[in-house]
mmCIF file of C-alpha atoms in Angstrom:
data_model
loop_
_atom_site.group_PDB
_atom_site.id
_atom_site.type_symbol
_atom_site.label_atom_id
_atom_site.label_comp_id
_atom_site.label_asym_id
_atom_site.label_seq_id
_atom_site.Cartn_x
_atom_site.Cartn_y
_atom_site.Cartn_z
ATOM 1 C CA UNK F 1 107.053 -59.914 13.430
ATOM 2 C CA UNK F 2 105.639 -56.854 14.278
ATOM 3 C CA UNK F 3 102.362 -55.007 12.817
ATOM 4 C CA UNK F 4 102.446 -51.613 12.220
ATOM 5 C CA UNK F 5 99.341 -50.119 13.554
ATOM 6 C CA UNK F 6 97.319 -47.107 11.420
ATOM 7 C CA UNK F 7 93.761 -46.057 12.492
ATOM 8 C CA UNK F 8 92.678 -48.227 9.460
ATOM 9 C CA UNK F 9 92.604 -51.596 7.526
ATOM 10 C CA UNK F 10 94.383 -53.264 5.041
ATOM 11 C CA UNK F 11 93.573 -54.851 2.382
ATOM 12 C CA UNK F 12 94.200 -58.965 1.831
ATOM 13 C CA UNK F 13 93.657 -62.114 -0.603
ATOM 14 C CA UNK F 14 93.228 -65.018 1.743
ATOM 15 C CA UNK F 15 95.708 -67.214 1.202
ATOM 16 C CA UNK F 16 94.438 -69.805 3.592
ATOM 17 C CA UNK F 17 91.289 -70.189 5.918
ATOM 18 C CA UNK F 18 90.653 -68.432 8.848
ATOM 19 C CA UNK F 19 89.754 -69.665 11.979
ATOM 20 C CA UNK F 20 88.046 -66.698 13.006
ATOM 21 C CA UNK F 21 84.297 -66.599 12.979
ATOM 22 C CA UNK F 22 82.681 -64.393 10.855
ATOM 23 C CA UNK F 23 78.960 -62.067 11.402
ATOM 24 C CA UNK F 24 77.301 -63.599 8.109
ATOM 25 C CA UNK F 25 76.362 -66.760 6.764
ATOM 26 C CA UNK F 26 75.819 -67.030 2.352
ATOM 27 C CA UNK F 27 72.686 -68.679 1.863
ATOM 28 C CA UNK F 28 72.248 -69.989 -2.003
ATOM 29 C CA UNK F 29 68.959 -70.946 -3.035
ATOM 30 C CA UNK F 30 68.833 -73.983 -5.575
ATOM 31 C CA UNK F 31 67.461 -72.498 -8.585
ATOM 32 C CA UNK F 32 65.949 -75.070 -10.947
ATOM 33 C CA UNK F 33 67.467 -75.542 -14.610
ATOM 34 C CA UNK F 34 69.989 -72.823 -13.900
ATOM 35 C CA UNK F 35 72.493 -72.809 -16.384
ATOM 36 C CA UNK F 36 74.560 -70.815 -14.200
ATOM 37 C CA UNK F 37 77.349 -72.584 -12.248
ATOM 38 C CA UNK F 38 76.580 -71.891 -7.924
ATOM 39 C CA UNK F 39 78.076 -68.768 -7.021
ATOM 40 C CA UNK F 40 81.773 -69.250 -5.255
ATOM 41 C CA UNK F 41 82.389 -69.497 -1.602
ATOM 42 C CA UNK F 42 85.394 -67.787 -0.195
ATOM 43 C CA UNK F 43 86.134 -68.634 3.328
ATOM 44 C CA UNK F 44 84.492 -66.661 6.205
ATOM 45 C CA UNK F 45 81.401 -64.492 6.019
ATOM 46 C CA UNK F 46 79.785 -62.216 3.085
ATOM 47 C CA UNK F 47 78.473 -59.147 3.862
ATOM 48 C CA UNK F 48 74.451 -58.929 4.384
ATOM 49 C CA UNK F 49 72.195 -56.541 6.166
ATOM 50 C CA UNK F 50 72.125 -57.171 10.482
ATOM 51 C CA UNK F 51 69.096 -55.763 11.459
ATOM 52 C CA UNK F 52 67.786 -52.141 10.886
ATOM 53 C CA UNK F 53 70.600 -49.904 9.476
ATOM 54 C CA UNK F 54 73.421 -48.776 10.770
ATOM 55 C CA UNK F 55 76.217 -48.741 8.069
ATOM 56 C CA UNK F 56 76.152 -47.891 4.523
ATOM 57 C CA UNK F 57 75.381 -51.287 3.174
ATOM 58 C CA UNK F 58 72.452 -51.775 5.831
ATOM 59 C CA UNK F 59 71.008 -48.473 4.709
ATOM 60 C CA UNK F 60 70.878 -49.157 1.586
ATOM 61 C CA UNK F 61 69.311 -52.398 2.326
ATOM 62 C CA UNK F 62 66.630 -50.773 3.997
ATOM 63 C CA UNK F 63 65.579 -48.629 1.413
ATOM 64 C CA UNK F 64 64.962 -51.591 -1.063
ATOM 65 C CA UNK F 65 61.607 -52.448 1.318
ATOM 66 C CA UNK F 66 60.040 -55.393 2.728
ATOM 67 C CA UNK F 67 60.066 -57.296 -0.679
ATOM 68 C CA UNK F 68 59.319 -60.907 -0.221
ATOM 69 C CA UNK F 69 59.680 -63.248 -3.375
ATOM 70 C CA UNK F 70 56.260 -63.665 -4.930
ATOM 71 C CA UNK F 71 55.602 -66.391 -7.193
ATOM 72 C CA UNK F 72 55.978 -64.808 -10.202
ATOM 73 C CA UNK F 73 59.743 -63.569 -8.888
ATOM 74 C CA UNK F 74 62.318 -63.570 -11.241
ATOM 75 C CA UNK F 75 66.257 -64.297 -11.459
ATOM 76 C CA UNK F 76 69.436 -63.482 -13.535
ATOM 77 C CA UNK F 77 73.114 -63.577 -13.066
ATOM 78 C CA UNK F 78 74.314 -60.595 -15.865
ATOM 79 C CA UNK F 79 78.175 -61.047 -17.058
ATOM 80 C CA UNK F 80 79.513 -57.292 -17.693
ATOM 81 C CA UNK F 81 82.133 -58.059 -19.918
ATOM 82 C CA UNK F 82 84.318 -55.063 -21.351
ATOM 83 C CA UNK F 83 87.800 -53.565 -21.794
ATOM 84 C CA UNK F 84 89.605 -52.615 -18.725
ATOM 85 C CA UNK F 85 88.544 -48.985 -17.468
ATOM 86 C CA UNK F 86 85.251 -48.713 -18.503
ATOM 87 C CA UNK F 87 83.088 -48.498 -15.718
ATOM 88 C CA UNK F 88 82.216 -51.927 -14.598
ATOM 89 C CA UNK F 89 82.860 -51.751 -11.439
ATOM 90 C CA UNK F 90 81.157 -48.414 -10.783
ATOM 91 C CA UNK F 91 78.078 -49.123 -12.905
ATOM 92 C CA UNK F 92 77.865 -52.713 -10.375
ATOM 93 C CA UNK F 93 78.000 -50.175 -7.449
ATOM 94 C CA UNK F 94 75.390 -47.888 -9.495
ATOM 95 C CA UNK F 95 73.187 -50.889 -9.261
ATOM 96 C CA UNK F 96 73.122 -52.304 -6.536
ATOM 97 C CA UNK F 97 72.913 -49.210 -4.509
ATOM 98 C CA UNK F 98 76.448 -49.536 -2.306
ATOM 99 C CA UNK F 99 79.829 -50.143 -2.800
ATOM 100 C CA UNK F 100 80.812 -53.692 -3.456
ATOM 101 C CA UNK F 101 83.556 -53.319 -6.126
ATOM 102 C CA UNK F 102 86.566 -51.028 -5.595
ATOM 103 C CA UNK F 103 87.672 -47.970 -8.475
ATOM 104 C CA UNK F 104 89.796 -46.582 -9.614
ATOM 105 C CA UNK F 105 91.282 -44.472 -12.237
ATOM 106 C CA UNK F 106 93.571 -46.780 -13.060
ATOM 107 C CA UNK F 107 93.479 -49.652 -15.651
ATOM 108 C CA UNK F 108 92.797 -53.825 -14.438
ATOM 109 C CA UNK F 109 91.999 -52.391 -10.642
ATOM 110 C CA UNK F 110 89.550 -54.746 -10.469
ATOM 111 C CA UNK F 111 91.565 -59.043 -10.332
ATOM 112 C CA UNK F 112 88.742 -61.235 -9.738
ATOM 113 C CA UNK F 113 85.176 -61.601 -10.633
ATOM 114 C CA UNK F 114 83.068 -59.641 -7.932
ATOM 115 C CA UNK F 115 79.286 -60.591 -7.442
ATOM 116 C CA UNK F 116 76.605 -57.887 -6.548
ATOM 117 C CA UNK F 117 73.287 -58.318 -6.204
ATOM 118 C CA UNK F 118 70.311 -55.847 -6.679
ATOM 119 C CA UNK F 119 66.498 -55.819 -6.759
ATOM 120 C CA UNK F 120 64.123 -54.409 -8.987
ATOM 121 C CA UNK F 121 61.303 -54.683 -6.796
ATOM 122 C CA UNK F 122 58.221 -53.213 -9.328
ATOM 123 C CA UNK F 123 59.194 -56.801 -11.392
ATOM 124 C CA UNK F 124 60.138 -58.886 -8.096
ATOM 125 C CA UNK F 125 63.780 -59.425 -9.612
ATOM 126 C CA UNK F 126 66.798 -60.204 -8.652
ATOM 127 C CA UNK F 127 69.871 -59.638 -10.555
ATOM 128 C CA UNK F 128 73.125 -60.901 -10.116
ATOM 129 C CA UNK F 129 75.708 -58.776 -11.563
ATOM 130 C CA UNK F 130 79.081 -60.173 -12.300
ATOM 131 C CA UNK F 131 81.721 -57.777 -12.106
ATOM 132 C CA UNK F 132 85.049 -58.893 -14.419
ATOM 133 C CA UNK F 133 88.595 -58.250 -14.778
ATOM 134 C CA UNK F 134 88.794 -56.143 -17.438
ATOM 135 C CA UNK F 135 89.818 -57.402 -21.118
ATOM 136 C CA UNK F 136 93.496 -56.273 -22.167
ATOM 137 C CA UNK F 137 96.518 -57.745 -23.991
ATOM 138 C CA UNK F 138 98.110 -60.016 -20.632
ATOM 139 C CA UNK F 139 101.870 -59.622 -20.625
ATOM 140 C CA UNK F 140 102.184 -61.798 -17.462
ATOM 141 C CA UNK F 141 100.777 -64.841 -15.675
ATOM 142 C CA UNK F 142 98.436 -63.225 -13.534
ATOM 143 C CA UNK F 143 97.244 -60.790 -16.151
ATOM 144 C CA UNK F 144 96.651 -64.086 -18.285
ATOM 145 C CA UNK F 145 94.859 -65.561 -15.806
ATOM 146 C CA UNK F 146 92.739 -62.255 -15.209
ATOM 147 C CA UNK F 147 91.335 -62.554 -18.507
ATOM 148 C CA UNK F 148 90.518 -66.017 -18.714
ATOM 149 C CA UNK F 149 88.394 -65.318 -15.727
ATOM 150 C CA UNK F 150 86.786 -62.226 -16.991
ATOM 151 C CA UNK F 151 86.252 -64.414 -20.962
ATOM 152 C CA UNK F 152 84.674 -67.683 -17.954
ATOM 153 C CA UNK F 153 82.116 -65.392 -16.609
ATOM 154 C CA UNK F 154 80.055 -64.828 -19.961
ATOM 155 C CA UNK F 155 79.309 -69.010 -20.008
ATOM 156 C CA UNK F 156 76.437 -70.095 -18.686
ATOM 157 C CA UNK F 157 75.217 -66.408 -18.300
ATOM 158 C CA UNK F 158 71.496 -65.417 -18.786
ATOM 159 C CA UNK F 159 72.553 -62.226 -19.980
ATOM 160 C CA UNK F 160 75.781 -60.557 -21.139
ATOM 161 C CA UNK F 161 76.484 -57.203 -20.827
ATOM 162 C CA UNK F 162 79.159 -55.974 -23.333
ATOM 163 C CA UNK F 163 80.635 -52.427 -21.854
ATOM 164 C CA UNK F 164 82.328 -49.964 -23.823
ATOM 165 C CA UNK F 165 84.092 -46.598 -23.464
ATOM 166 C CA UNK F 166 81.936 -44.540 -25.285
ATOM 167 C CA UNK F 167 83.951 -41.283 -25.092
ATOM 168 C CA UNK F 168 86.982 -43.180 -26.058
ATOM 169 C CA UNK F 169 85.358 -44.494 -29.346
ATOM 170 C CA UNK F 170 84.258 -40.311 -29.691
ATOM 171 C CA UNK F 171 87.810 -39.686 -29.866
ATOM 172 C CA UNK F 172 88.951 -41.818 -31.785
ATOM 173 C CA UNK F 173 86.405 -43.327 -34.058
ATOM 174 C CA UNK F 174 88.030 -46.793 -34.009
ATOM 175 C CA UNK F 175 88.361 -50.025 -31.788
ATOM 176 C CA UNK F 176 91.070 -50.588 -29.057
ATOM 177 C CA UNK F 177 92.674 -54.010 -29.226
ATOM 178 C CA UNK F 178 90.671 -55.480 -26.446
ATOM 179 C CA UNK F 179 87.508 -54.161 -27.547
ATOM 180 C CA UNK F 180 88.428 -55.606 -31.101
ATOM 181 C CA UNK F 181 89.226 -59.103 -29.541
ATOM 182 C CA UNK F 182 85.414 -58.213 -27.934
ATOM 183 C CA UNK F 183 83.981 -57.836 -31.024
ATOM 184 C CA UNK F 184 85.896 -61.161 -32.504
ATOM 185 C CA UNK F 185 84.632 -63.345 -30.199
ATOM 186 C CA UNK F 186 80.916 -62.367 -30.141
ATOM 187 C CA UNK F 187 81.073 -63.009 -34.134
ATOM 188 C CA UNK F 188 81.706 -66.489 -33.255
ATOM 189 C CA UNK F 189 78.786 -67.050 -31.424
ATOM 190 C CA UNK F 190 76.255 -69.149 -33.318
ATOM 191 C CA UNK F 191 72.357 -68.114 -33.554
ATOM 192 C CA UNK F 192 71.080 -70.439 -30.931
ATOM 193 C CA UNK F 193 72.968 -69.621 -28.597
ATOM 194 C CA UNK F 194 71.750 -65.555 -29.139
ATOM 195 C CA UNK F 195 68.372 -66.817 -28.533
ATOM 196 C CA UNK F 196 69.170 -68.097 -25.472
ATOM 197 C CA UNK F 197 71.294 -65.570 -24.087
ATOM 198 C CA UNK F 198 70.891 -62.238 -25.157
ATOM 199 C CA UNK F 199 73.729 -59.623 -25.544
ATOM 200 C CA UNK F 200 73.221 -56.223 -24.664
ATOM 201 C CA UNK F 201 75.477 -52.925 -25.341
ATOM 202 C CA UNK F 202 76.222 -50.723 -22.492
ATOM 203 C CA UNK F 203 78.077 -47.242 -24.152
ATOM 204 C CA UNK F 204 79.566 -45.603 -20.767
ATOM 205 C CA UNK F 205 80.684 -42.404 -20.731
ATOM 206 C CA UNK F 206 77.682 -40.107 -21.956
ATOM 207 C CA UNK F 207 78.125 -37.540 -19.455
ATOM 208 C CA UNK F 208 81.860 -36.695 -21.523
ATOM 209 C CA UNK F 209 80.168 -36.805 -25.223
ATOM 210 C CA UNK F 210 78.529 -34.323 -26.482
ATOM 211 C CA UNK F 211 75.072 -34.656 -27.067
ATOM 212 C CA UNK F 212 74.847 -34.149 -30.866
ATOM 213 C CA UNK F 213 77.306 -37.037 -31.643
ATOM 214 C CA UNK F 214 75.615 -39.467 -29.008
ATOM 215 C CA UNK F 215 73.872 -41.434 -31.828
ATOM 216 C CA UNK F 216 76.518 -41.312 -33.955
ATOM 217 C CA UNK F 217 78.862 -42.934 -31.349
ATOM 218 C CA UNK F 218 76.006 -45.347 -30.474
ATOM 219 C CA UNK F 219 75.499 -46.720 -33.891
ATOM 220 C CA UNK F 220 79.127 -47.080 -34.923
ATOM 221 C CA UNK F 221 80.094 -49.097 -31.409
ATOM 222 C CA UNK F 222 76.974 -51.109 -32.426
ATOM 223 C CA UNK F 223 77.670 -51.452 -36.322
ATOM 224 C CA UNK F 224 81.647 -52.354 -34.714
ATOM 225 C CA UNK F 225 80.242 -55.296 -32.044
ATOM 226 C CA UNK F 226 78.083 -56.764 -35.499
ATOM 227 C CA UNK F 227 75.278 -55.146 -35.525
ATOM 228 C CA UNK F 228 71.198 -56.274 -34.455
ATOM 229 C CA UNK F 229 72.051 -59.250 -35.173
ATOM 230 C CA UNK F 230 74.692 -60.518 -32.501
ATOM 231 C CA UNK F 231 73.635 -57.039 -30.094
ATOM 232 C CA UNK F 232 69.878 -57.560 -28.890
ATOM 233 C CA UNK F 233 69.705 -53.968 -27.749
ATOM 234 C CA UNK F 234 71.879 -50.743 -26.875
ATOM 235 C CA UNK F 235 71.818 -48.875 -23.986
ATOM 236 C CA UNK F 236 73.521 -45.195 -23.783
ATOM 237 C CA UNK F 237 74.605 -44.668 -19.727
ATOM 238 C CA UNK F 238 76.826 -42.685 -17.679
ATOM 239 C CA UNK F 239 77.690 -44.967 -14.532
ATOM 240 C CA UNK F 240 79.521 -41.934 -13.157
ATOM 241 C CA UNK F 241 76.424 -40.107 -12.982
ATOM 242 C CA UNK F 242 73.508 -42.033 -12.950
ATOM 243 C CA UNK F 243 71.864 -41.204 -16.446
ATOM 244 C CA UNK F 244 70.351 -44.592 -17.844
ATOM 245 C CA UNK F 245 71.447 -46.639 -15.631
ATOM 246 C CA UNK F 246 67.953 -47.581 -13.467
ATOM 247 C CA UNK F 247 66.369 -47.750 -16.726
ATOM 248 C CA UNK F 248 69.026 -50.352 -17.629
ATOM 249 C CA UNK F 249 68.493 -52.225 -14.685
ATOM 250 C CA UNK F 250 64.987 -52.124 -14.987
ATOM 251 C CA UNK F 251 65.030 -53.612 -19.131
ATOM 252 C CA UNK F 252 67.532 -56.486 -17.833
ATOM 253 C CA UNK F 253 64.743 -57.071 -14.769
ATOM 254 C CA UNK F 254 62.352 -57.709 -17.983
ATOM 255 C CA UNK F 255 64.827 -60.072 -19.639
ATOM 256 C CA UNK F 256 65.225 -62.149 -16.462
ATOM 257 C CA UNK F 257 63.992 -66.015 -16.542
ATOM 258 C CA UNK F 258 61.258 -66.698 -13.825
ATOM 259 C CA UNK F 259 62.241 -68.386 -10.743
ATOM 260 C CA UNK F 260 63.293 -68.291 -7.062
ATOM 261 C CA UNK F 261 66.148 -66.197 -6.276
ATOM 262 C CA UNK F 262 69.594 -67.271 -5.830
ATOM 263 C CA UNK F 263 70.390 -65.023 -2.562
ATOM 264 C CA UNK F 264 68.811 -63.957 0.574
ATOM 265 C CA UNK F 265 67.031 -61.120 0.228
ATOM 266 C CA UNK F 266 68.962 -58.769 2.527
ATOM 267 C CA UNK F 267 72.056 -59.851 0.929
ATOM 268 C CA UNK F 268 74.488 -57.655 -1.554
ATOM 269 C CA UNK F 269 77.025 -59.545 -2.611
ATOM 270 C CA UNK F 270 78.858 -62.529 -1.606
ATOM 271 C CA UNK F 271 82.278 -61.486 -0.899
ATOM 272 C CA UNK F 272 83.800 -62.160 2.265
ATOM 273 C CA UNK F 273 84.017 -59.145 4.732
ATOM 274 C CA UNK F 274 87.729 -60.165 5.088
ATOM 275 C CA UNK F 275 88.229 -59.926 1.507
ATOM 276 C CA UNK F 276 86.244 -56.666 1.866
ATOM 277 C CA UNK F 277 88.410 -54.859 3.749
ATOM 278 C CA UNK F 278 91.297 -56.182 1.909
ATOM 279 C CA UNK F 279 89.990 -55.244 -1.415
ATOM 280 C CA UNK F 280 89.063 -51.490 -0.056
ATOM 281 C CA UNK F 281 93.061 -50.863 1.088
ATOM 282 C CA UNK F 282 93.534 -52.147 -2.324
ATOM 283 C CA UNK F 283 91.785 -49.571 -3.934
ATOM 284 C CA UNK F 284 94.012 -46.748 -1.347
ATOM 285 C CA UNK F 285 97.081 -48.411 -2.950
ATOM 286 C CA UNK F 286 95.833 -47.265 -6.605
ATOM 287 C CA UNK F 287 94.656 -44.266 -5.804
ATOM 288 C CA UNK F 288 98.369 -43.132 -3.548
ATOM 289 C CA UNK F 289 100.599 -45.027 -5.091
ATOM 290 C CA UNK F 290 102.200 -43.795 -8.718
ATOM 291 C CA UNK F 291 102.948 -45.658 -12.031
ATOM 292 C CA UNK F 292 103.609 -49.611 -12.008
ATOM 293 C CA UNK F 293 103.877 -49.966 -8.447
ATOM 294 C CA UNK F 294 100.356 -50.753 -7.240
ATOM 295 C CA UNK F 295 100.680 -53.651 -9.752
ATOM 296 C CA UNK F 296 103.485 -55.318 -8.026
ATOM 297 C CA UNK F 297 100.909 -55.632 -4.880
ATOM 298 C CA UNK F 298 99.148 -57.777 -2.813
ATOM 299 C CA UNK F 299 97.847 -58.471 0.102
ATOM 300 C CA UNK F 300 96.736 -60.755 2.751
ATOM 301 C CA UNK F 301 94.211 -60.633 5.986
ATOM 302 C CA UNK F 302 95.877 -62.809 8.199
ATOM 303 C CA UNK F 303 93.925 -61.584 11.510
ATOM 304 C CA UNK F 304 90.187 -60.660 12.305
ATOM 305 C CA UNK F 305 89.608 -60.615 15.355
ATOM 306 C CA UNK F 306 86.358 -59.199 16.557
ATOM 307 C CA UNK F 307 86.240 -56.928 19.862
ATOM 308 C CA UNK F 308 83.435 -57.274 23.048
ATOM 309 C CA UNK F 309 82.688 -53.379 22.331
ATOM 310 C CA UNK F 310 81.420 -54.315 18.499
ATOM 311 C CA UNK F 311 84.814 -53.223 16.865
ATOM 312 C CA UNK F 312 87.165 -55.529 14.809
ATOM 313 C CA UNK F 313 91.060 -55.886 14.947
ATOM 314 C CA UNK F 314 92.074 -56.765 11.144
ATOM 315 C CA UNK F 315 95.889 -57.757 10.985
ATOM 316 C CA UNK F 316 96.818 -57.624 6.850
ATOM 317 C CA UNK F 317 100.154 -58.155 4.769
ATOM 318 C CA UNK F 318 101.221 -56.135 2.196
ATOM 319 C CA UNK F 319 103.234 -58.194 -0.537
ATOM 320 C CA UNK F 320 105.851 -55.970 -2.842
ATOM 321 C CA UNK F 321 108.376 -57.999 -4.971
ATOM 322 C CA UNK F 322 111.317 -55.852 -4.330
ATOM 323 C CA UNK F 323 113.046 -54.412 -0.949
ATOM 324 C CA UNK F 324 112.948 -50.791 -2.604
ATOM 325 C CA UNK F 325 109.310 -50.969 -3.269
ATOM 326 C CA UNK F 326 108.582 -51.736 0.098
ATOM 327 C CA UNK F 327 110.493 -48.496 1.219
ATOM 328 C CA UNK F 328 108.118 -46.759 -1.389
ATOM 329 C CA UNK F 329 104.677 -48.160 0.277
ATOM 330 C CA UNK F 330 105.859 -47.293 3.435
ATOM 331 C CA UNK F 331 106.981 -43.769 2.926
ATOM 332 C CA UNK F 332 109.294 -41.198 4.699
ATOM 333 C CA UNK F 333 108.550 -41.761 8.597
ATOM 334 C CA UNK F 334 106.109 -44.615 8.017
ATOM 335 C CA UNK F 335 103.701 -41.302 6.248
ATOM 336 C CA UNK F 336 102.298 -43.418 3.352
ATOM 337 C CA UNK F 337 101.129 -46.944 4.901
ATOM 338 C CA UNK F 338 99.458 -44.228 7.550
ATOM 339 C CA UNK F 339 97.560 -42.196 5.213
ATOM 340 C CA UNK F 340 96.688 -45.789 3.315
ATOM 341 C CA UNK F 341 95.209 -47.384 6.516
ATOM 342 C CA UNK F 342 93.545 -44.115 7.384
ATOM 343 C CA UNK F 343 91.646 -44.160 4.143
ATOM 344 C CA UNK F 344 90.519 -47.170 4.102
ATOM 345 C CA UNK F 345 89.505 -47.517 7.422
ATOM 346 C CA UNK F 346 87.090 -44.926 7.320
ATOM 347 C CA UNK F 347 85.656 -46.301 4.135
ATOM 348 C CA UNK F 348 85.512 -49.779 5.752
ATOM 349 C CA UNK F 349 83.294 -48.519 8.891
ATOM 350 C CA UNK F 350 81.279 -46.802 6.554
ATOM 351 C CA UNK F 351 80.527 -50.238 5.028
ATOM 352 C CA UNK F 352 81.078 -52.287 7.968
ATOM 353 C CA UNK F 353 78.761 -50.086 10.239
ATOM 354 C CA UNK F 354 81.151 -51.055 13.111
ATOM 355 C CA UNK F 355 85.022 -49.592 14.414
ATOM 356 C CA UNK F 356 87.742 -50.649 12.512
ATOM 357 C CA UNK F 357 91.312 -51.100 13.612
ATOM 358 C CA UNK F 358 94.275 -51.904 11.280
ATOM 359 C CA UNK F 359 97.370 -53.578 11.816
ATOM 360 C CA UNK F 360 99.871 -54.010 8.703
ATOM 361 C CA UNK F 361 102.972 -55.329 7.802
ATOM 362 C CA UNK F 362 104.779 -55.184 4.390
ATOM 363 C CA UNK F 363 106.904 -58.216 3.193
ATOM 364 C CA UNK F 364 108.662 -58.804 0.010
ATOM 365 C CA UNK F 365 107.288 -62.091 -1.660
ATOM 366 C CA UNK F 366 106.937 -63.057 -5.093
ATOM 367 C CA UNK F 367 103.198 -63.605 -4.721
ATOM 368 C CA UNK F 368 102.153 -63.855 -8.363
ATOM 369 C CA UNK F 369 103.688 -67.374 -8.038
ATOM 370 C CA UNK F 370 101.378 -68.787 -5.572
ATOM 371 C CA UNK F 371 99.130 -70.941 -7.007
ATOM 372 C CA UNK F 372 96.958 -70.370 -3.356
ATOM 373 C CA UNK F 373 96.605 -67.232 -3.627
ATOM 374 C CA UNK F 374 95.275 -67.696 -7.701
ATOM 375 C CA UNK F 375 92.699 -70.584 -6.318
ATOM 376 C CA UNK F 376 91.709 -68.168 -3.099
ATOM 377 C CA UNK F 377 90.814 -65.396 -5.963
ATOM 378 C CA UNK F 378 89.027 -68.062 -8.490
ATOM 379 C CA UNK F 379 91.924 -67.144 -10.973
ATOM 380 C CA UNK F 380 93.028 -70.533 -13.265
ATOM 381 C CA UNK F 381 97.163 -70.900 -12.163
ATOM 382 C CA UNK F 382 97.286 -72.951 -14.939
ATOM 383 C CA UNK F 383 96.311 -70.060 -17.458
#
């Protein structure tokens, strides 16, 4: 088989471990009477800061300060549950202060539940975010298994973050499907379990409403997900822009249980730098392919081999279902998969901090039927 080579990276869901060493360790602290399940280890490393900064993630690292955890240090892990194409994953970035989710304009970009991890230093917190699929009406087996995971990641939660489109409810005045099913289950949550965990109400989308009916779109999404009484508080943001969103994370920082933290300091999320890089060509795939396609894709990092000059050789697979989508990825002359790995490649040394080299391959494989690749991703086959 033969690679084709772009000046980039592709993106990958391990199907099977790696030999191939990695530049970072996870370290979990042990946090006593967590109700939180341990955070999920993927094989290989996670990214974390090395040293003083060089790349994007290290930068922002180094603005957060030498924090050390003081005694009276707190902890959360925050479950942002909402419909698909909200914001999630760009209100997690907002947070932590780098890119550790890939966006898109496109509905259910993000598959699997993606962990980042900020600090609110004036309050010696950290928070865990947990990044969801988003909530839709599944029509197949993955999509099923998509929102079981995103529904999983409220349990055990110390707080839940309930996201909504608040332009979209502008517009329209009612509730989508998803956000409806949303609004079902929080009304079956008994009283005790409120206490324990409060829900809060992100509106997104502030920066497209205008300002005279923000209140009115804030009380009617809050009157819709059952009022004060299920909803502890609601926050108005824009995670596009910025607007209420350190004041969010500062509120949840209040919220958070005392205790050690869960993480390394340094450390932004725990997702594996090979799932990184496959997650970032990924996010190319949305963004350049049209329509259904990018849906009918996945892929895998099946080589990682780093270099004696610093740089890394990544080898990923790009899984279509059908010969004439595979044509389509590939483009007149081999133009597309070029442009792709170009892309993404410079995003990935921006995050990596290091030279990036991509070699790719596209195969035709009905991957949605691996029950692997479902247990690489955390995803329930059986869903």
């Amino acid at each position: 088989m033969m690679f084709l080579q772009a000046s980039g990276l592709l993106l990958g869901f391990p199907y099977r471990q790696s030999k191939n060493k990695f530049l970072c360790i996870s370290r979990v602290v042990p946090v006593r009477g967590s109700r939180f399940l341990r955070p999920q280890r993927h094989p290989g490393g996670v990214l974390k800061v090395r040293g003083e900064g060089r790349s994007d993630l290290e930068a922002s690292e180094t603005r957060r300060g030498d924090l050390s955890v003081a005694p009276e240090s707190r902890c959360c892990f925050v479950s942002i549950l909402g419909p698909s194409n909200t914001g999630k994953s760009t209100l997690v970035n907002a947070m932590v202060g780098s890119k550790v989710a890939i966006v898109s304009p496109k509905v259910q970009t993000t598959r699997f539940q993606v962990r980042g991890i900020a600090i609110e230093e004036t309050l010696h917190a950290q928070i865990v975010f947990i990044d969801t699929p988003g909530v839709f009406l599944p029509k197949r087996k993955f999509d099923q298994a998509m929102v079981k995971s995103a529904w999983e990641a409220s349990r055990g939660a110390d707080i839940v973050l309930v996201m909504l489109d608040g332009n979209r409810y502008h517009h329209f005045r009612k509730l989508s499907h998803a956000e409806t099913s949303i609004a079902e289950r929080l009304s079956r949550i008994d009283k005790e379990e409120l206490a324990k965990t409060p829900i809060l109400l992100a509106v997104n989308k502030i920066d497209l409403i205008p300002r005279k009916d923000l209140d009115a779109v804030r009380d009617g999404l809050l009157h819709e997900m059952g009022g004060p009484e299920r909803i502890r508080e609601v926050h108005q943001i824009s995670a596009r822009t910025g607007e209420g969103v350190f004041e969010l994370r500062r509120r949840i920082a209040e919220l958070a249980p005392l205790g050690p933290w869960h993480y390394d300091r340094e450390q932004l999320t725990d997702i594996p730098e090979r799932l990184l890089a496959a997650e970032v060509v990924r996010e190319q795939l949305y963004l350049q392919l049209r329509q259904e396609l990018p849906y009918e894709c996945a892929v895998e990092t099946e080589r990682w081999e780093s270099k004696e000059d610093g740089s890394v050789v990544i080898g990923c697979v790009i899984y279509v279902k059908r010969q004439s989508q595979k044509a389509i990825v590939t483009g007149a002359g081999g133009v597309r998969i070029k442009s792709i790995g170009v892309k993404a490649r410079m995003e990935l040394e921006r995050l990596l901090g290091r030279r990036v080299h991509l070699l790719t391959l596209i195969k035709c494989r009905k991957w949605d039927e691996n029950p692997v690749l479902y247990r690489q991703m955390g995803l329930d086959f059986r869903a």
